[in-house]
Short mmCIF file of C-alpha atoms and ligand atoms in Angstrom, two decimals:
data_model
loop_
_atom_site.label_atom_id
_atom_site.label_comp_id
_atom_site.label_asym_id
_atom_site.label_seq_id
_atom_site.Cartn_x
_atom_site.Cartn_y
_atom_site.Cartn_z
CA MET A 26 20.74 15.88 -2.38
CA SER A 27 21.82 16.85 1.10
CA ASP A 28 21.82 14.37 4.33
CA ARG A 29 19.32 15.94 6.36
CA LYS A 30 17.00 12.90 7.59
CA TYR A 31 14.22 14.84 9.43
CA ILE A 32 12.21 17.81 8.67
CA ALA A 33 12.97 20.14 11.84
CA LYS A 34 10.46 20.05 14.71
CA GLU A 35 10.43 23.66 14.48
CA GLU A 36 9.21 23.52 10.86
CA ILE A 37 6.31 21.17 11.63
CA GLU A 38 5.21 23.41 14.37
CA ARG A 39 5.14 26.50 12.07
CA GLN A 40 3.04 24.57 9.86
CA MET A 41 0.79 23.65 12.68
CA THR A 42 0.50 26.95 13.45
CA LEU A 43 -0.52 28.03 10.23
CA ALA A 44 -3.05 25.34 10.52
CA ASP A 45 -4.67 26.81 13.61
CA ARG A 46 -4.92 30.11 12.00
CA LEU A 47 -6.73 28.78 8.94
CA TYR A 48 -8.88 27.06 11.38
CA ALA A 49 -10.31 30.11 12.62
CA GLU A 50 -11.07 31.24 8.96
CA ILE A 51 -12.42 27.99 7.76
CA GLN A 52 -14.31 26.19 10.54
CA PRO A 53 -16.87 28.92 10.83
CA ARG A 54 -17.74 28.72 7.18
CA CYS A 55 -18.51 24.95 7.37
CA LEU A 56 -16.17 24.09 4.56
CA LYS A 57 -15.87 20.31 3.47
CA PHE A 58 -13.11 18.20 2.08
CA TYR A 59 -13.14 14.92 0.01
CA VAL A 60 -9.94 13.02 -0.54
CA GLU A 61 -9.62 10.38 -3.20
CA THR A 62 -6.80 7.99 -3.12
CA PHE A 63 -5.23 5.86 -5.89
CA GLY A 64 -2.39 3.29 -5.50
CA CYS A 65 -0.87 1.43 -2.64
CA GLN A 66 -1.00 1.42 1.01
CA MET A 67 1.63 4.25 1.11
CA ASN A 68 -0.82 6.48 -0.61
CA VAL A 69 -3.72 5.33 1.80
CA ARG A 70 -1.59 6.07 4.87
CA ASP A 71 -0.56 9.55 3.39
CA SER A 72 -4.07 10.20 2.80
CA GLU A 73 -4.51 9.65 6.52
CA THR A 74 -2.13 12.25 7.27
CA ILE A 75 -3.68 14.83 4.55
CA LYS A 76 -6.93 14.25 6.04
CA GLY A 77 -5.49 15.11 9.79
CA ILE A 78 -4.08 17.96 8.39
CA LEU A 79 -7.13 19.46 6.54
CA ALA A 80 -9.14 19.08 9.73
CA ARG A 81 -6.53 20.62 11.55
CA CYS A 82 -7.23 23.66 9.31
CA GLY A 83 -10.76 23.55 10.08
CA TYR A 84 -12.19 21.51 7.26
CA THR A 85 -14.60 18.65 7.91
CA GLU A 86 -14.85 15.36 5.53
CA CYS A 87 -17.55 14.69 3.31
CA ALA A 88 -18.55 11.39 1.69
CA GLU A 89 -19.70 13.14 -2.04
CA LYS A 90 -17.50 14.99 -4.18
CA GLU A 91 -20.47 16.87 -5.18
CA THR A 92 -20.81 18.66 -1.61
CA ALA A 93 -17.04 19.42 -1.43
CA ASP A 94 -15.24 22.75 -1.08
CA LEU A 95 -12.07 20.89 -1.64
CA ILE A 96 -11.34 17.73 -3.63
CA LEU A 97 -8.04 16.46 -3.59
CA PHE A 98 -6.99 13.25 -5.61
CA ASN A 99 -3.93 11.34 -4.33
CA THR A 100 -2.06 9.79 -7.47
CA CYS A 101 -0.21 6.66 -8.40
CA CYS A 102 1.97 6.23 -11.41
CA VAL A 103 3.20 2.79 -11.13
CA ARG A 104 1.35 1.71 -14.25
CA GLU A 105 0.07 3.79 -17.15
CA HIS A 106 -3.83 3.46 -16.80
CA ALA A 107 -3.81 5.30 -13.41
CA GLU A 108 -2.68 8.71 -15.48
CA LYS A 109 -5.81 8.06 -18.01
CA ARG A 110 -8.15 7.58 -15.25
CA LEU A 111 -6.75 10.67 -13.04
CA MET A 112 -7.00 13.13 -16.39
CA GLY A 113 -10.63 12.05 -16.75
CA ASN A 114 -11.57 12.59 -13.02
CA ILE A 115 -10.08 15.97 -13.30
CA GLY A 116 -11.85 16.83 -16.52
CA ALA A 117 -15.03 15.86 -14.95
CA LEU A 118 -14.57 18.63 -12.32
CA ARG A 119 -14.74 21.55 -14.73
CA GLU A 120 -18.55 22.13 -14.34
CA GLN A 121 -18.27 21.77 -10.65
CA LYS A 122 -15.76 24.67 -10.39
CA GLU A 123 -18.29 26.88 -12.69
CA SER A 124 -21.20 26.43 -10.48
CA ASN A 125 -18.97 26.85 -7.29
CA PRO A 126 -15.95 29.19 -8.07
CA GLY A 127 -14.79 28.98 -4.21
CA LEU A 128 -14.05 24.79 -5.05
CA ILE A 129 -10.30 24.14 -4.66
CA VAL A 130 -9.46 21.05 -6.64
CA GLY A 131 -6.02 19.48 -6.02
CA ILE A 132 -4.06 16.93 -7.06
CA CYS A 133 -1.21 15.07 -4.75
CA GLY A 134 0.93 11.76 -4.69
CA CYS A 135 3.26 10.14 -6.59
CA MET A 136 2.71 11.06 -10.00
CA MET A 137 3.29 14.85 -9.08
CA GLN A 138 6.91 13.78 -8.63
CA GLN A 139 7.30 12.79 -12.34
CA ASP A 140 9.37 15.26 -14.50
CA GLY A 141 7.64 18.51 -14.96
CA ILE A 142 3.95 17.09 -14.35
CA ALA A 143 2.98 19.49 -11.66
CA LYS A 144 3.42 22.54 -13.99
CA LYS A 145 1.98 20.68 -16.87
CA LEU A 146 -1.32 19.84 -15.00
CA LEU A 147 -1.50 23.75 -13.73
CA ARG A 148 -1.44 24.84 -17.26
CA ARG A 149 -3.45 21.96 -18.83
CA PHE A 150 -6.42 22.56 -16.10
CA PRO A 151 -6.99 26.13 -14.93
CA HIS A 152 -9.60 24.86 -12.38
CA VAL A 153 -7.00 23.07 -10.54
CA SER A 154 -4.94 25.34 -8.01
CA LEU A 155 -2.97 22.72 -5.78
CA VAL A 156 -0.48 20.13 -6.79
CA PHE A 157 1.95 18.67 -4.48
CA GLY A 158 4.15 15.55 -4.10
CA PRO A 159 3.98 12.98 -1.14
CA ASN A 160 6.85 14.28 0.55
CA VAL A 161 5.96 17.84 1.05
CA VAL A 162 2.41 16.85 2.82
CA PHE A 163 3.65 18.63 5.83
CA ARG A 164 3.64 21.95 4.24
CA LEU A 165 -0.24 21.74 3.23
CA PRO A 166 -0.91 24.41 5.96
CA GLU A 167 1.02 26.82 4.08
CA MET A 168 0.10 25.93 0.59
CA LEU A 169 -3.88 25.88 1.41
CA GLY A 170 -3.09 29.42 2.81
CA ALA A 171 -1.55 30.51 -0.41
CA VAL A 172 -4.64 29.02 -2.30
CA LEU A 173 -6.98 30.56 -0.38
CA SER A 174 -5.64 34.10 -1.19
CA GLY A 175 -5.98 33.53 -4.72
CA GLU A 176 -2.50 31.60 -5.82
CA ARG A 177 -1.94 28.54 -7.87
CA ILE A 178 0.49 26.24 -6.28
CA ALA A 179 2.70 23.29 -7.61
CA LEU A 180 5.06 22.17 -4.97
CA THR A 181 7.47 19.25 -5.21
CA ASP A 182 10.52 17.69 -3.51
CA GLU A 183 13.52 17.69 -5.57
CA GLU A 184 15.82 18.08 -2.52
CA ASP A 185 16.35 15.76 0.11
CA PHE A 186 13.21 13.38 0.90
CA ALA A 187 13.69 14.36 4.68
CA ILE A 188 11.15 12.45 7.01
CA ALA A 189 8.45 14.60 8.53
CA GLU A 190 7.45 13.16 12.28
CA ASN A 191 4.37 13.85 14.29
CA LEU A 192 1.91 15.15 11.87
CA PRO A 193 -1.85 14.63 12.65
CA ARG A 194 -3.79 11.88 11.25
CA ILE A 195 -7.17 10.79 10.55
CA ARG A 196 -8.18 6.92 10.30
CA ASP A 197 -11.19 5.45 8.80
CA ASN A 198 -10.57 2.32 10.89
CA SER A 199 -10.94 1.64 14.50
CA ARG A 200 -9.26 -2.20 14.41
CA SER A 201 -6.28 -1.90 11.88
CA ALA A 202 -3.58 0.82 11.23
CA PHE A 203 -0.72 1.29 8.73
CA VAL A 204 2.65 2.11 10.29
CA ASN A 205 5.38 3.53 7.86
CA ILE A 206 8.92 2.06 8.81
CA THR A 207 10.64 2.83 5.56
CA PHE A 208 10.10 5.29 2.72
CA GLY A 209 11.36 5.47 -0.51
CA CYS A 210 13.19 2.59 -2.30
CA ASN A 211 16.98 1.96 -3.10
CA ASN A 212 16.13 -1.30 -5.80
CA TYR A 213 15.59 0.14 -8.68
CA CYS A 214 13.83 -2.64 -10.47
CA THR A 215 14.23 -1.69 -14.19
CA TYR A 216 10.24 -1.61 -14.81
CA CYS A 217 9.64 0.37 -11.68
CA ILE A 218 8.96 4.26 -11.26
CA VAL A 219 8.86 4.23 -7.29
CA PRO A 220 12.40 4.79 -6.60
CA PHE A 221 12.16 7.97 -8.94
CA VAL A 222 9.18 9.46 -7.30
CA ARG A 223 9.71 8.48 -3.82
CA GLY A 224 13.26 8.87 -3.39
CA ARG A 225 15.88 6.92 -1.58
CA GLU A 226 15.18 4.36 1.20
CA ARG A 227 15.03 5.83 4.51
CA SER A 228 14.15 3.92 7.83
CA ARG A 229 12.45 5.58 10.74
CA SER A 230 13.81 5.33 14.02
CA MET A 231 12.84 2.26 16.04
CA GLU A 232 11.77 4.48 18.83
CA ASP A 233 9.35 6.58 16.69
CA ILE A 234 7.93 3.32 15.10
CA ARG A 235 7.36 1.66 18.53
CA LYS A 236 5.72 4.93 19.97
CA GLU A 237 3.36 5.37 16.99
CA ALA A 238 2.57 1.45 17.74
CA GLU A 239 1.92 2.18 21.26
CA SER A 240 -0.15 4.98 20.96
CA LEU A 241 -2.24 3.21 18.20
CA CYS A 242 -2.67 0.30 20.44
CA ALA A 243 -3.40 2.53 23.30
CA SER A 244 -6.36 3.93 21.32
CA GLY A 245 -7.95 0.47 20.72
CA ILE A 246 -6.03 -0.56 17.60
CA THR A 247 -5.32 -4.46 17.47
CA GLU A 248 -3.62 -4.99 14.04
CA ILE A 249 -0.75 -3.14 12.88
CA THR A 250 0.61 -3.64 9.46
CA LEU A 251 4.15 -2.14 9.00
CA LEU A 252 4.90 -0.53 5.45
CA GLY A 253 7.76 -0.06 3.59
CA GLN A 254 8.52 -0.98 -0.22
CA ASN A 255 10.95 -3.57 0.83
CA VAL A 256 10.27 -4.17 4.86
CA ASN A 257 13.24 -6.67 4.91
CA SER A 258 15.95 -3.82 4.09
CA TYR A 259 14.69 -1.80 7.31
CA GLY A 260 17.51 -0.49 9.31
CA ASN A 261 20.01 -0.41 6.50
CA ASP A 262 20.42 3.26 6.77
CA LEU A 263 20.40 3.36 10.66
CA GLU A 264 23.40 2.58 13.23
CA ALA A 265 21.50 0.28 14.80
CA GLY A 266 18.25 -1.87 14.06
CA SER A 267 17.05 -4.48 11.67
CA PHE A 268 13.68 -5.67 10.75
CA ALA A 269 13.94 -8.62 12.70
CA GLU A 270 14.89 -6.65 15.67
CA LEU A 271 12.05 -4.47 15.01
CA LEU A 272 9.38 -7.51 14.83
CA ASP A 273 11.06 -8.79 18.28
CA LYS A 274 10.46 -5.18 19.96
CA LEU A 275 7.07 -4.50 18.32
CA ASN A 276 5.77 -8.20 19.47
CA PHE A 277 5.42 -6.69 22.97
CA VAL A 278 3.30 -3.50 22.26
CA PRO A 279 0.61 -3.72 24.76
CA GLY A 280 -2.59 -4.27 23.18
CA LEU A 281 -1.22 -5.46 19.94
CA LYS A 282 -2.80 -8.76 18.65
CA ARG A 283 -1.68 -8.95 15.05
CA LEU A 284 1.50 -7.57 13.59
CA ARG A 285 1.57 -7.51 9.57
CA PHE A 286 4.23 -6.33 7.35
CA MET A 287 4.29 -5.65 3.43
CA SER A 288 6.18 -5.82 1.03
CA SER A 289 8.93 -8.43 1.45
CA HIS A 290 11.77 -8.29 -1.09
CA PRO A 291 12.96 -11.77 -1.75
CA LYS A 292 16.48 -10.71 -1.82
CA ASP A 293 16.82 -9.42 1.56
CA LEU A 294 14.15 -11.85 3.21
CA THR A 295 17.19 -13.64 5.47
CA ASN A 296 17.19 -16.82 7.91
CA GLU A 297 17.10 -14.06 10.77
CA VAL A 298 13.94 -12.65 9.26
CA ILE A 299 12.25 -15.94 9.00
CA ALA A 300 13.24 -16.73 12.50
CA ALA A 301 11.86 -13.56 13.77
CA ILE A 302 8.46 -14.47 12.02
CA ALA A 303 8.57 -17.89 13.63
CA ARG A 304 9.41 -16.77 17.24
CA ASN A 305 7.03 -13.79 17.67
CA ASP A 306 3.57 -14.97 18.56
CA ARG A 307 1.96 -11.62 17.37
CA VAL A 308 3.45 -11.70 13.79
CA CYS A 309 1.27 -13.00 11.36
CA HIS A 310 1.87 -15.87 9.25
CA HIS A 311 1.42 -14.38 6.12
CA VAL A 312 4.31 -13.23 3.83
CA HIS A 313 3.60 -10.94 0.56
CA LEU A 314 6.52 -11.80 -1.37
CA PRO A 315 6.48 -10.41 -5.00
CA VAL A 316 8.40 -12.74 -7.35
CA GLN A 317 7.47 -10.88 -10.40
CA SER A 318 8.65 -13.65 -12.80
CA GLY A 319 9.45 -17.35 -12.53
CA SER A 320 12.18 -16.98 -15.28
CA ASN A 321 15.95 -16.31 -14.21
CA ALA A 322 16.35 -14.60 -17.64
CA ILE A 323 13.63 -11.97 -17.05
CA LEU A 324 14.37 -11.46 -13.29
CA LYS A 325 17.87 -10.87 -14.21
CA ARG A 326 16.74 -8.07 -16.45
CA MET A 327 14.22 -6.90 -14.02
CA ASN A 328 17.33 -6.26 -11.63
CA ARG A 329 15.63 -8.26 -8.93
CA LYS A 330 18.90 -9.77 -7.54
CA TYR A 331 17.23 -13.45 -6.75
CA THR A 332 16.90 -16.49 -8.69
CA ARG A 333 13.73 -18.81 -9.20
CA GLU A 334 15.59 -21.31 -7.38
CA GLN A 335 16.53 -18.90 -4.46
CA TYR A 336 12.93 -17.83 -4.34
CA LEU A 337 11.66 -21.32 -4.08
CA GLU A 338 13.99 -21.91 -1.22
CA ILE A 339 12.70 -19.20 0.84
CA ILE A 340 9.09 -20.65 0.36
CA ARG A 341 10.27 -23.91 1.54
CA LYS A 342 12.36 -22.55 4.76
CA LEU A 343 9.26 -20.20 5.70
CA ARG A 344 6.82 -23.45 5.16
CA ASP A 345 9.32 -25.37 7.55
CA ALA A 346 9.49 -22.67 10.27
CA VAL A 347 5.93 -21.51 10.00
CA PRO A 348 3.46 -24.44 8.73
CA ASP A 349 0.33 -22.51 8.28
CA VAL A 350 2.05 -19.67 6.47
CA GLU A 351 0.41 -18.47 3.32
CA PHE A 352 2.02 -16.40 0.33
CA THR A 353 0.53 -13.97 -1.76
CA THR A 354 2.69 -12.17 -4.60
CA ASP A 355 3.05 -9.67 -7.42
CA ILE A 356 3.50 -11.01 -10.90
CA ILE A 357 4.38 -8.89 -14.21
CA VAL A 358 3.72 -10.71 -17.72
CA GLY A 359 5.30 -9.29 -21.08
CA PHE A 360 8.22 -7.66 -19.51
CA PRO A 361 10.34 -6.74 -22.69
CA GLY A 362 12.11 -9.80 -24.02
CA GLU A 363 9.91 -12.36 -22.16
CA THR A 364 9.53 -15.37 -24.60
CA GLU A 365 6.59 -17.88 -24.43
CA GLU A 366 9.09 -20.53 -22.96
CA MET A 367 10.01 -17.47 -20.04
CA PHE A 368 6.05 -16.95 -19.45
CA ARG A 369 5.83 -20.62 -19.00
CA GLU A 370 8.14 -20.67 -16.28
CA THR A 371 6.38 -18.21 -14.52
CA LEU A 372 3.14 -20.40 -14.90
CA SER A 373 5.18 -23.15 -13.66
CA LEU A 374 6.55 -21.52 -10.53
CA VAL A 375 2.70 -20.48 -9.60
CA GLU A 376 1.54 -24.04 -10.02
CA GLU A 377 4.53 -25.01 -7.66
CA VAL A 378 4.28 -22.50 -4.95
CA GLY A 379 0.48 -22.43 -4.69
CA PHE A 380 0.01 -18.88 -3.60
CA ALA A 381 -3.31 -17.95 -1.70
CA ALA A 382 -3.58 -14.86 -4.23
CA ALA A 383 -1.69 -13.26 -6.82
CA PHE A 384 -1.78 -9.36 -8.10
CA THR A 385 -1.01 -9.77 -11.62
CA PHE A 386 -0.28 -6.95 -14.11
CA ALA A 387 0.70 -6.46 -17.70
CA TYR A 388 4.11 -4.72 -17.90
CA SER A 389 3.48 -0.84 -18.51
CA PRO A 390 6.56 0.93 -19.81
CA ARG A 391 7.17 4.05 -17.34
CA VAL A 392 9.23 7.00 -18.87
CA GLY A 393 12.54 7.40 -17.34
CA THR A 394 12.84 3.50 -16.10
CA ALA A 395 15.65 1.42 -17.77
CA ALA A 396 12.89 -0.97 -19.03
CA ALA A 397 11.08 1.48 -20.77
CA SER A 398 13.96 1.94 -23.24
CA MET A 399 14.65 -1.77 -23.87
CA HIS A 400 14.03 -3.10 -27.30
CA ASP A 401 12.08 -5.98 -27.33
CA GLN A 402 9.02 -4.59 -26.00
CA ILE A 403 6.02 -7.13 -26.08
CA PRO A 404 2.89 -6.37 -28.20
CA GLU A 405 -0.19 -5.62 -25.91
CA ASP A 406 -2.24 -8.45 -27.32
CA VAL A 407 0.25 -10.79 -26.13
CA LYS A 408 0.70 -9.47 -22.96
CA LYS A 409 -3.17 -9.47 -22.53
CA ARG A 410 -3.28 -13.34 -23.54
CA ARG A 411 -0.77 -14.08 -21.02
CA LEU A 412 -2.31 -12.17 -18.28
CA TYR A 413 -5.49 -14.01 -19.06
CA GLU A 414 -3.66 -17.50 -18.90
CA LEU A 415 -1.90 -16.61 -15.64
CA ASN A 416 -5.02 -15.36 -13.97
CA ALA A 417 -7.01 -18.36 -15.11
CA LEU A 418 -4.31 -20.74 -13.42
CA GLN A 419 -4.15 -18.56 -10.39
CA ALA A 420 -7.96 -18.89 -10.01
CA GLU A 421 -7.76 -22.86 -9.99
CA LYS A 422 -4.91 -22.20 -7.46
CA THR A 423 -6.64 -20.24 -5.21
CA VAL A 424 -9.65 -22.93 -5.27
CA GLU A 425 -7.02 -25.48 -4.71
CA ASN A 426 -5.70 -23.54 -1.87
CA ASN A 427 -9.05 -22.79 -0.07
CA LYS A 428 -10.05 -26.44 -0.16
CA LYS A 429 -7.27 -27.50 2.31
CA TYR A 430 -9.01 -25.20 5.08
CA ILE A 431 -12.56 -27.47 5.18
CA GLY A 432 -12.37 -28.28 8.82
CA TYR A 433 -9.81 -25.38 9.77
CA GLU A 434 -10.17 -23.42 12.96
CA GLY A 435 -8.81 -20.41 14.18
CA GLU A 436 -9.32 -16.80 15.48
CA VAL A 437 -10.81 -14.32 13.05
CA LEU A 438 -10.68 -10.33 13.30
CA ILE A 439 -14.12 -9.54 11.77
CA GLU A 440 -13.46 -6.80 9.26
CA GLY A 441 -17.13 -6.11 7.81
CA CYS A 442 -20.59 -7.54 7.16
CA ASP A 443 -22.82 -8.34 4.34
CA GLU A 444 -26.32 -7.59 4.91
CA ARG A 445 -27.70 -8.18 1.66
CA THR A 446 -28.79 -11.78 2.08
CA ASP A 447 -31.24 -13.34 4.42
CA GLU A 448 -28.65 -13.84 7.01
CA THR A 449 -26.14 -11.21 7.91
CA MET A 450 -22.72 -12.68 7.02
CA LEU A 451 -19.71 -11.43 8.64
CA TYR A 452 -16.23 -11.67 6.86
CA GLY A 453 -12.81 -11.49 8.50
CA LYS A 454 -9.54 -12.84 8.40
CA TYR A 455 -7.25 -15.63 9.95
CA ARG A 456 -4.01 -14.73 11.11
CA ASN A 457 -2.57 -16.09 7.89
CA PHE A 458 -4.57 -13.56 5.87
CA LYS A 459 -7.22 -16.08 4.53
CA MET A 460 -10.82 -14.75 4.48
CA VAL A 461 -13.78 -16.45 6.22
CA TYR A 462 -17.34 -15.55 6.10
CA PHE A 463 -19.70 -16.90 8.83
CA PRO A 464 -23.20 -15.63 10.21
CA GLY A 465 -23.14 -12.95 13.01
CA LYS A 466 -24.24 -9.69 14.06
CA PRO A 467 -23.10 -6.29 12.48
CA GLU A 468 -21.96 -5.31 16.13
CA GLU A 469 -19.50 -7.78 16.09
CA VAL A 470 -17.37 -6.00 13.38
CA ASN A 471 -14.00 -5.24 14.84
CA GLN A 472 -14.01 -8.18 17.19
CA TYR A 473 -12.13 -11.19 17.40
CA ARG A 474 -14.07 -14.74 17.03
CA ASN A 475 -13.06 -18.51 16.59
CA VAL A 476 -14.48 -19.76 13.28
CA ARG A 477 -14.45 -23.28 11.76
CA VAL A 478 -14.43 -23.55 7.87
CA LEU A 479 -17.43 -25.67 6.81
CA SER A 480 -17.56 -25.16 3.11
CA LEU A 481 -16.47 -23.16 -0.05
CA SER A 482 -18.60 -21.01 -2.11
CA ARG A 483 -16.94 -20.10 -5.37
CA ASN A 484 -13.79 -18.13 -3.98
CA SER A 485 -14.67 -17.77 -0.41
CA LEU A 486 -14.58 -19.81 2.80
CA ILE A 487 -17.63 -20.24 4.74
CA GLY A 488 -17.86 -20.85 8.27
CA GLU A 489 -19.35 -20.98 11.60
CA ARG A 490 -18.25 -19.39 15.18
CA ILE A 491 -16.96 -21.80 17.64
CA ASP A 492 -17.17 -19.90 20.77
CA GLY A 493 -20.86 -19.50 21.50
N1 LIG B 25 7.66 -2.56 -3.64
C1 LIG B 25 7.02 -3.36 -3.65
C2 LIG B 25 6.04 -3.18 -5.06
C3 LIG B 25 5.54 -1.83 -5.24
S1 LIG B 25 4.58 -1.69 -6.71
C4 LIG B 25 7.69 -4.60 -4.16
O1 LIG B 25 8.87 -4.60 -4.68
O2 LIG B 25 7.15 -5.64 -3.77
C5 LIG B 25 3.60 -2.90 -6.81
C6 LIG B 25 3.71 -3.79 -7.80
O3 LIG B 25 3.34 -3.37 -8.91
C7 LIG B 25 5.09 -4.35 -8.08
O4 LIG B 25 5.31 -5.46 -7.43
C8 LIG B 25 4.95 -4.88 -9.62
O5 LIG B 25 4.43 -5.92 -9.86
C9 LIG B 25 3.88 -3.79 -10.22
N2 LIG B 25 4.61 -2.83 -10.95
C10 LIG B 25 5.37 -2.02 -10.64
N3 LIG B 25 6.03 -1.32 -11.87
C11 LIG B 25 5.26 -1.97 -12.90
C12 LIG B 25 5.26 -1.69 -14.26
N4 LIG B 25 5.98 -0.86 -14.84
N5 LIG B 25 4.28 -2.57 -14.95
C13 LIG B 25 3.53 -3.27 -14.48
N6 LIG B 25 3.48 -3.75 -13.43
C14 LIG B 25 4.29 -2.73 -12.60
FE1 LIG B 26 9.62 -0.91 -7.24
FE2 LIG B 26 11.46 -2.70 -7.05
FE3 LIG B 26 11.32 -0.77 -5.12
FE4 LIG B 26 9.27 -2.47 -5.26
S1 LIG B 26 11.46 -2.82 -4.62
S2 LIG B 26 9.08 -0.17 -4.97
S3 LIG B 26 9.50 -3.04 -7.50
S4 LIG B 26 12.11 -0.74 -7.38
FE1 LIG B 27 1.87 4.12 -6.88
FE2 LIG B 27 3.18 5.52 -5.15
FE3 LIG B 27 2.46 3.36 -4.25
S1 LIG B 27 3.63 4.79 -7.45
S2 LIG B 27 2.14 1.95 -6.06
S3 LIG B 27 1.17 4.92 -5.12
S4 LIG B 27 4.23 4.42 -4.09
#
């Protein structure tokens, strides 16, 4: 692996020149693209860049696959079911390709970085002509040029996972934006494929991040979510700069009202980070803090590098420093070797913490990861039953968490509206990520309003505006 950290500016310019040349050919033909995104926010953010580059090449976006001239699936491989779903999706495009031979079907994203899969997909699906990994997105103009002249391309990054700055981008959302702060991951949790497909952890420079945040806010964005597999280790590979310093700096970006971040790895959530969350008024009072398991034996086998007790201590410290902070988490059940007793420890941790929400998963073996070859794999039916039990407990905890919000008042950023009922209901989030519904008008979407919670309806908070 070389230590080249950035893709050279000249290379990015060369790709953009190729894009401009394609524009002259593609735009007059009114060609349309459709991008479907799977997986996490990293992929959502990558899709914005992919769409930006396709637009620069002369394509326009369309809302339905059926009318597209270029269909691209941005894939995830963190769990197995994603692959099965993708194969189904691609197979289903055979007929569309037969009736429109000019159609380009492409597959990109994390799954393409798995050993040999890119070439395998080209062999298995003759109607697919473009396959690439997440770290070569910047070469899309060059790849597209080749595909348009009849080649079939499979390009992944086996080398240096360098950062590409200053690529175009199309956002669906005029209120909130994602900003990458790190790429890749160094943690090698034993169940996880991400370090293998996304490469080593690399931090963007504080300057590049600040400039991007400033330009987003100058264009009307008021909420930014900083993205990294482990945001707390931001800066470990830089000469200067830490996550706490980054929060201090971004807090003063003109126009920014809300600064969010995800995910936080408990092993790196230091007192310094807690203090930075507490002292910066734009930083939101929500921490997504994946615990994965409540059993120390399992945490150790997962290579998570913290104990249940240390995790609970972080929760306590954050609650002391930021009283209305809310936590969400990720949990895996049925990790190899998880006994019934160990699983009960996860339940008791969920009981103790009172997460606002939990994303729960049955362990899914990923080829190449350490856990996949552990001996004591758990039968599927046991995983399913544990998942069911965990979800039932979390559902109770969510209702309990909601109850404490009756009478709560705070500022809500309106994200959307539901017009199916007699009265239009707006929905949006408080600073600490709690969602509330309240009556209003569709044109208020993307605005901020003060809202008081009046009642609960199943899993939701229902409120009224208190600012006239
Ligand atoms: N970097 C983030 C997580 C990225 S993956 C973090 O460390 O918090 C998102 C979630 O998927 C993980 O938190 C984990 O709960 C789940 N996950 C990852 N690999 C998995 C696997 N092999 N089986 C089941 N769930 C998995
Ligand atoms: Fe995967 Fe662990 Fe890295 Fe998260 S921190 S991406 S779970 S290896
Ligand atoms: Fe999936 Fe890649 Fe994210 S594997 S979870 S899309 S980093």
